[in-house]
Amino acid sequence: MSFRIVRQSKFRHVFGQPLKREQCYDNIRITKNSWDSNFCAVNPKFLAIITEIAGGGAFLVLPLQKTGRLDVSYPQVTGHKGPVMDIAWCPHNDYVIASSSDDTLVRVWQIPEDGLVCPMTDPVVELAGHQKKVGLVQWHPSASNVLLSAGADCRILIWNIGTSELLSEITHPDIVFDCCWSWNGSCLATTCKDKKVRIYNPHSGEVVQEAMGHEGAKPQRIHYLRSGMIFTTGFSKMSERQYSLRKENELANPLCLEELDVSNGVMVPFYDPDVNLLYLSAKGDSNIRYFEITDKAPYVHYINTYQSTTPQRGMGMMPKRGCDISRCEIARFFRLLSSGFCEVLSFTVPRKSDKFQDDLYPLTLADMPAISAEEWAEGKDAEPLLEKNLEDLINELKTLQATALQHEKRIKELENKVESSCHALSEHTQILNNYEDTIDLLVDEV
């Protein structure tokens, strides 16, 4: 595929740069599992990496500030009896993480505030419902305590982890390759071994839309965009890697279908809903392509490619609220390398001004749920809550500072009045005392 020069865009000069080695993570026994997973999950407090361990499954949970070479005896989460297949941080609680395993179980863990000080073997919740290995876990974007799991038994289960109750079950025609919630969680998009793309109503389990996806037999990945469009990656009959963009109500007619190259790795999309940027990477690749999504043709606009000399085994993306806005950082990735090294990669937009760049940082996803699991179970859907951006916080701070200054002036005025009153009272008391002394003297003379 030949990429055209990108149109005028504020993201035209976005570039990726790895952090210094001492700011990354080293000496990690990264899993050798061949399962098509990212093996990495990150939030503003912790980095989690699936690791290789004898006699079961485990993953590391590291505080972000614990960079450098890791001690081989560092404690891990080791509760699973089979290899860990997938991990996902709760979007509404930075200390809660879910894991799925070859042992057919889904477990939810509560990580201590300062990280692990000893191996963790006991989850806060254990969910047993699948008959075969569970390869995927995903949290609901706006409902608290709602977790999805997809297994090799061709079933998608939706849980209330607060009560361990099964809220919904979807029986899939074949093995699920990937699935993704819509922006408000009202729909669920899936890709399958039968090469079809489907949209489900997660409450009822009914198929809303269905169409053929990519023609190749290899796994397809899918992502629901904020606009409601659906982005997929897959392979052609000739094993060429492709991506496509579709409307959710017209799955059979892609808005665009483009070929990228010929390679074995399954392209994994990482999406930034705030500014509609999408990053593509694959296990075994040493590059990351990034695109801007718009609502006008050709819809998917190529921006640039980050090139590295070392291929990755997996990758995780930091949520936007964990990016460094002082450097105009719009994305941060954690690349897992076969050598046991986790490289931190920062994507920034060059700007000369030191002021807050509101066009780069619109309202982003908050860490608070919009509805409860019980409300979702009753059929309610809701848009995710959004955080105030820095400009709003600065304006609010200025308002509070102005109010505080007014109060300080008023307090000073009152203090002066009190001081004047006290001074006048003191003078009055002195005059009164002098008068009493004069009376006493006259009485003595008489």
XYZ file of C-alpha atoms in Angstrom:
446
model
C 0.000 0.000 0.000
C 1.322 3.496 -0.861
C 0.521 6.117 1.774
C -0.389 9.596 0.572
C 0.771 12.770 2.227
C -1.623 13.430 5.086
C -3.945 16.408 4.819
C -3.491 19.437 7.059
C -3.843 18.227 10.628
C -2.674 19.265 14.092
C -1.374 15.698 14.504
C 0.720 15.764 11.355
C 3.981 16.092 13.281
C 3.238 13.634 16.091
C 6.333 11.576 16.821
C 7.197 8.721 19.154
C 10.307 8.576 21.278
C 11.410 5.903 23.783
C 12.307 7.002 27.301
C 15.778 6.445 28.732
C 16.572 2.887 29.781
C 16.536 3.782 33.477
C 12.968 5.066 33.019
C 11.837 1.707 31.617
C 11.492 -1.780 33.149
C 13.972 -4.646 32.804
C 14.574 -8.271 33.822
C 10.949 -9.383 33.378
C 10.116 -12.990 32.527
C 7.537 -12.131 29.881
C 5.183 -14.983 29.011
C 5.991 -17.174 26.012
C 2.330 -18.008 25.473
C 1.354 -18.004 21.798
C -2.159 -16.729 22.562
C -3.116 -13.589 20.670
C -3.132 -11.171 23.604
C -1.449 -7.888 24.521
C 0.093 -9.479 27.689
C 0.205 -5.987 29.194
C -2.218 -3.583 30.885
C -1.472 -0.171 32.341
C -3.239 2.625 34.239
C -2.009 5.865 35.882
C -0.798 3.944 38.953
C 0.314 0.437 37.924
C 1.817 -1.600 35.110
C 0.690 -5.243 34.829
C 2.541 -7.819 32.690
C 1.721 -11.497 32.182
C 4.785 -13.566 33.073
C 6.194 -17.048 32.560
C 5.999 -19.262 35.639
C 6.182 -23.005 36.231
C 3.097 -24.836 37.446
C 0.421 -22.217 36.833
C -0.201 -18.670 35.703
C 1.000 -15.343 37.061
C 1.359 -11.682 36.284
C 3.401 -8.815 37.653
C 1.900 -5.636 39.064
C 4.454 -2.831 39.303
C 3.937 0.726 40.573
C 4.796 3.008 37.651
C 7.650 4.616 39.573
C 9.393 1.235 40.095
C 11.558 1.507 37.001
C 14.927 -0.074 36.264
C 16.028 -3.659 36.712
C 13.509 -5.805 38.575
C 14.528 -8.235 41.295
C 13.846 -11.855 40.295
C 12.095 -12.425 43.632
C 9.626 -9.556 43.184
C 6.130 -10.772 44.304
C 3.525 -11.638 41.675
C -0.169 -12.429 41.426
C -0.076 -16.234 41.259
C -3.593 -17.509 41.934
C -4.378 -19.183 38.595
C -3.680 -22.898 38.035
C -3.163 -22.448 34.296
C -1.430 -19.827 32.130
C -2.929 -16.346 32.317
C -4.429 -15.397 28.957
C -5.569 -11.806 29.433
C -5.609 -8.995 32.014
C -7.574 -5.729 32.202
C -7.597 -2.866 34.707
C -10.955 -1.605 35.909
C -11.580 1.844 34.346
C -13.342 3.023 37.509
C -10.876 1.792 40.138
C -7.119 1.901 39.553
C -6.511 -0.789 42.194
C -8.770 -3.489 40.677
C -7.635 -5.806 37.883
C -9.321 -8.793 36.204
C -7.530 -11.804 34.775
C -8.593 -14.800 32.685
C -6.811 -18.106 32.394
C -6.464 -21.463 30.724
C -7.964 -22.912 33.934
C -11.445 -21.658 32.760
C -11.689 -19.128 35.603
C -11.964 -15.352 35.678
C -10.586 -13.712 38.789
C -10.693 -10.154 40.108
C -7.895 -8.835 42.328
C -7.591 -5.868 44.686
C -4.045 -4.498 44.534
C -2.699 -2.745 47.682
C -2.180 1.000 47.410
C 1.622 0.713 47.493
C 1.782 -2.416 45.305
C 2.569 -5.998 46.238
C 4.874 -6.801 49.156
C 4.223 -10.561 49.025
C 2.772 -12.986 46.448
C -0.994 -12.632 46.012
C -2.929 -15.880 45.672
C -6.448 -15.013 46.868
C -8.722 -12.967 44.587
C -11.584 -10.848 45.866
C -13.897 -12.460 43.293
C -13.731 -15.752 41.387
C -16.071 -16.296 38.434
C -16.637 -19.848 37.209
C -18.902 -20.193 34.192
C -16.807 -21.211 31.202
C -16.079 -24.798 30.186
C -12.833 -24.034 28.328
C -10.033 -21.500 28.560
C -11.016 -17.843 28.831
C -9.035 -15.721 26.398
C -10.549 -12.271 26.858
C -11.802 -9.985 29.642
C -13.191 -6.469 29.195
C -14.813 -4.007 31.582
C -17.985 -2.101 30.752
C -17.093 1.512 29.824
C -19.715 3.247 31.984
C -21.320 0.734 34.381
C -19.589 -0.156 37.639
C -18.658 -3.771 38.395
C -19.759 -5.091 34.981
C -17.184 -7.412 33.406
C -17.267 -9.372 30.144
C -15.432 -12.644 29.560
C -15.114 -14.610 26.303
C -13.996 -18.234 26.242
C -13.010 -20.968 23.823
C -16.380 -22.580 24.626
C -17.907 -20.018 22.190
C -19.696 -18.165 24.988
C -19.565 -14.538 26.087
C -20.552 -14.048 29.725
C -21.326 -10.702 31.358
C -20.924 -10.576 35.146
C -21.757 -8.374 38.094
C -18.546 -8.805 40.057
C -20.097 -7.180 43.120
C -22.413 -10.159 43.566
C -20.689 -12.738 41.261
C -24.007 -12.895 39.406
C -24.224 -13.750 35.708
C -26.125 -10.871 34.084
C -26.174 -12.005 30.462
C -24.942 -14.834 28.237
C -24.295 -14.808 24.501
C -23.765 -18.089 22.690
C -21.490 -17.463 19.715
C -21.544 -19.604 16.533
C -17.794 -20.235 16.757
C -14.709 -19.229 18.739
C -14.629 -15.516 19.551
C -11.499 -13.789 18.248
C -12.231 -10.356 19.680
C -15.039 -8.183 21.043
C -15.533 -4.575 22.054
C -18.186 -2.514 23.859
C -19.708 0.491 22.118
C -19.057 3.947 23.574
C -22.015 3.779 25.989
C -22.045 -0.009 26.352
C -25.399 -0.465 24.606
C -23.920 -2.728 21.901
C -21.207 -5.338 21.640
C -19.208 -5.959 18.454
C -17.440 -9.294 17.886
C -15.236 -11.078 15.372
C -15.358 -14.829 15.015
C -13.576 -17.832 13.551
C -16.322 -18.037 10.905
C -14.938 -14.695 9.513
C -18.102 -12.758 10.368
C -18.505 -9.465 12.204
C -21.527 -9.268 14.504
C -23.189 -6.666 16.689
C -25.110 -7.926 19.707
C -27.523 -6.427 22.168
C -25.631 -7.339 25.360
C -28.780 -7.207 27.492
C -30.757 -9.739 25.470
C -27.968 -11.547 23.611
C -29.712 -10.987 20.265
C -27.797 -10.364 17.032
C -28.510 -6.829 15.769
C -26.243 -6.848 12.691
C -24.148 -9.482 10.930
C -21.849 -9.421 7.892
C -18.724 -11.017 6.470
C -15.508 -9.475 7.738
C -12.055 -10.077 6.278
C -11.687 -13.092 4.007
C -8.506 -14.494 5.525
C -8.612 -17.358 8.022
C -6.364 -15.700 10.600
C -7.816 -13.852 13.619
C -9.547 -10.509 13.181
C -9.565 -7.671 15.720
C -12.362 -5.156 16.213
C -12.856 -1.788 17.890
C -15.999 0.294 18.403
C -15.218 3.966 17.761
C -16.802 6.817 19.675
C -18.787 7.889 16.597
C -20.446 4.470 16.363
C -18.327 3.301 13.440
C -16.509 -0.017 13.645
C -12.836 -0.507 12.848
C -11.505 -3.994 12.106
C -8.170 -5.546 11.184
C -7.653 -8.884 9.476
C -6.234 -10.659 6.439
C -7.160 -11.094 2.801
C -7.283 -14.449 1.012
C -3.704 -13.810 -0.048
C -2.658 -13.287 3.611
C -2.245 -9.536 3.159
C -2.949 -7.544 6.300
C -5.952 -5.235 6.014
C -8.008 -2.747 7.954
C -11.594 -1.657 7.357
C -14.040 0.934 8.656
C -17.785 0.270 8.688
C -20.991 1.880 9.861
C -22.673 -0.170 12.550
C -25.934 -0.325 10.574
C -24.204 -1.201 7.259
C -21.609 -3.805 8.168
C -21.708 -5.456 4.750
C -20.558 -2.269 2.973
C -17.220 -1.053 4.346
C -16.560 2.663 4.068
C -12.947 1.755 3.358
C -10.947 -1.461 3.055
C -7.191 -1.004 2.728
C -4.258 -3.397 2.474
C -1.204 -2.678 4.607
C 1.477 -5.293 3.938
C 2.212 -9.020 4.034
C 3.136 -10.245 7.497
C 2.007 -12.868 10.024
C 1.260 -10.672 13.049
C -2.362 -9.813 13.851
C -2.780 -6.022 13.831
C -4.080 -4.749 17.183
C -5.871 -1.361 17.216
C -5.321 1.070 20.118
C -7.844 3.904 20.041
C -7.860 7.391 21.561
C -11.521 8.508 21.635
C -10.662 12.061 22.725
C -8.986 13.058 19.452
C -9.886 10.089 17.210
C -6.354 8.811 16.758
C -5.823 5.112 16.143
C -2.554 3.188 16.492
C -1.841 -0.199 14.877
C 0.790 -2.660 16.059
C 1.279 -6.408 15.960
C 3.185 -9.079 17.825
C 6.468 -9.575 16.000
C 6.396 -6.110 14.412
C 8.922 -3.425 15.242
C 6.771 -0.505 14.130
C 3.597 1.322 15.143
C 1.441 2.992 12.496
C -0.917 5.752 13.520
C -3.948 7.259 11.802
C -6.565 9.946 12.295
C -10.231 8.972 11.904
C -12.685 11.515 10.445
C -16.295 11.441 9.280
C -15.403 12.321 5.682
C -13.799 10.204 2.959
C -11.293 8.636 2.967
C -12.147 8.422 6.712
C -8.866 6.799 7.842
C -5.944 9.198 7.291
C -2.428 7.859 7.618
C -0.157 10.110 9.718
C 3.174 8.380 10.240
C 4.978 5.248 11.438
C 7.167 4.824 14.468
C 10.100 2.558 13.556
C 12.116 0.486 16.013
C 14.878 -2.066 15.639
C 13.355 -4.603 18.050
C 10.074 -6.484 17.573
C 7.487 -6.484 20.364
C 5.749 -9.416 22.053
C 2.917 -7.313 23.387
C 1.912 -3.760 24.187
C -0.265 -1.710 26.517
C -1.617 1.838 26.197
C -1.843 4.335 29.042
C -5.276 5.973 29.553
C -5.284 9.649 28.605
C -5.490 10.837 32.225
C -2.069 9.282 32.773
C -0.318 11.266 30.012
C 2.034 14.179 30.700
C 0.219 17.282 29.427
C 3.186 19.545 30.257
C 5.082 17.873 27.370
C 2.036 17.731 25.059
C 2.101 13.932 25.349
C -0.981 12.471 23.664
C -0.161 8.756 24.026
C 2.175 6.502 25.992
C 2.810 2.859 25.152
C 4.574 0.089 27.043
C 6.253 -2.303 24.574
C 7.200 -5.787 25.761
C 10.365 -7.136 24.142
C 11.499 -10.774 24.047
C 14.644 -9.858 25.983
C 12.572 -9.208 29.114
C 12.634 -5.451 28.643
C 9.546 -3.208 28.794
C 10.172 -0.069 26.764
C 8.151 3.062 27.501
C 7.308 4.949 24.324
C 5.968 8.509 24.421
C 4.069 10.172 21.560
C 4.061 13.972 21.640
C 2.870 16.900 19.531
C 5.553 19.593 19.114
C 4.288 22.937 20.445
C 6.263 26.122 21.169
C 3.873 27.538 23.756
C 4.025 26.444 27.398
C 0.316 27.127 27.845
C -2.277 24.389 28.159
C -3.183 23.032 24.702
C -6.944 22.636 24.900
C -7.208 21.347 21.327
C -5.050 18.338 22.270
C -6.822 17.640 25.545
C -10.618 17.808 25.318
C -12.684 16.204 28.061
C -11.435 12.679 28.682
C -12.852 9.575 30.341
C -13.233 9.934 34.095
C -12.511 7.180 36.607
C -16.100 7.236 37.900
C -18.966 5.026 36.639
C -22.113 6.601 35.224
C -24.495 3.828 36.332
C -24.459 0.835 38.656
C -24.405 -2.822 37.675
C -27.986 -3.143 38.902
C -29.130 -0.301 36.648
C -27.362 -1.887 33.679
C -29.019 -5.232 34.459
C -32.393 -3.477 34.324
C -31.644 -2.377 30.745
C -30.239 1.102 31.324
C -27.332 2.470 29.271
C -25.380 5.671 29.835
C -22.569 7.687 28.290
C -19.271 7.470 30.214
C -18.553 10.354 32.556
C -15.891 12.793 31.394
C -13.252 14.562 33.460
C -12.715 18.276 33.447
C -9.678 19.206 31.440
C -6.833 21.262 32.854
C -8.154 24.554 31.491
C -11.452 24.085 33.316
C -9.558 23.240 36.497
C -7.334 26.310 36.105
C -10.373 28.567 35.569
C -12.061 27.066 38.601
C -8.889 27.599 40.619
C -8.683 31.244 39.502
C -12.298 31.767 40.543
C -11.620 30.261 43.951
C -8.484 32.380 44.314
C -10.444 35.561 43.436
C -13.144 34.614 45.947
C -10.500 33.929 48.580
C -8.885 37.330 47.864
C -12.235 39.077 48.349
C -12.706 37.254 51.647
C -9.182 38.238 52.710
C -9.954 41.912 51.998
C -13.209 41.696 53.950
C -11.442 39.996 56.850
C -8.796 42.755 56.849
C -11.508 45.435 56.919
C -13.235 43.755 59.842
C -9.928 43.363 61.672
C -9.242 47.102 61.230
C -12.700 47.966 62.540
C -12.214 45.705 65.546
C -8.786 47.224 66.167
C -10.239 50.776 65.936
C -13.070 49.835 68.274
C -10.631 48.298 70.734
C -8.440 51.424 70.577
C -11.443 53.711 71.181
C -12.599 51.507 74.047
C -9.104 51.640 75.534
C -9.081 55.446 75.394
C -12.553 55.577 76.920
C -11.445 53.273 79.722
C -8.374 55.444 80.368
C -10.508 58.616 80.597
C -12.873 56.851 82.953
C -10.011 55.712 85.146
C -8.583 59.252 85.274
C -12.012 60.616 86.223
C -12.317 58.077 89.037
C -8.845 59.034 90.302
C -9.843 62.726 90.315
C -13.038 61.978 92.300
C -11.061 59.944 94.833
C -8.587 62.835 95.249
C -11.393 65.393 95.831
C -13.021 63.148 98.381
C -9.728 62.819 100.266
C -9.291 66.614 100.334
C -12.787 67.153 101.725
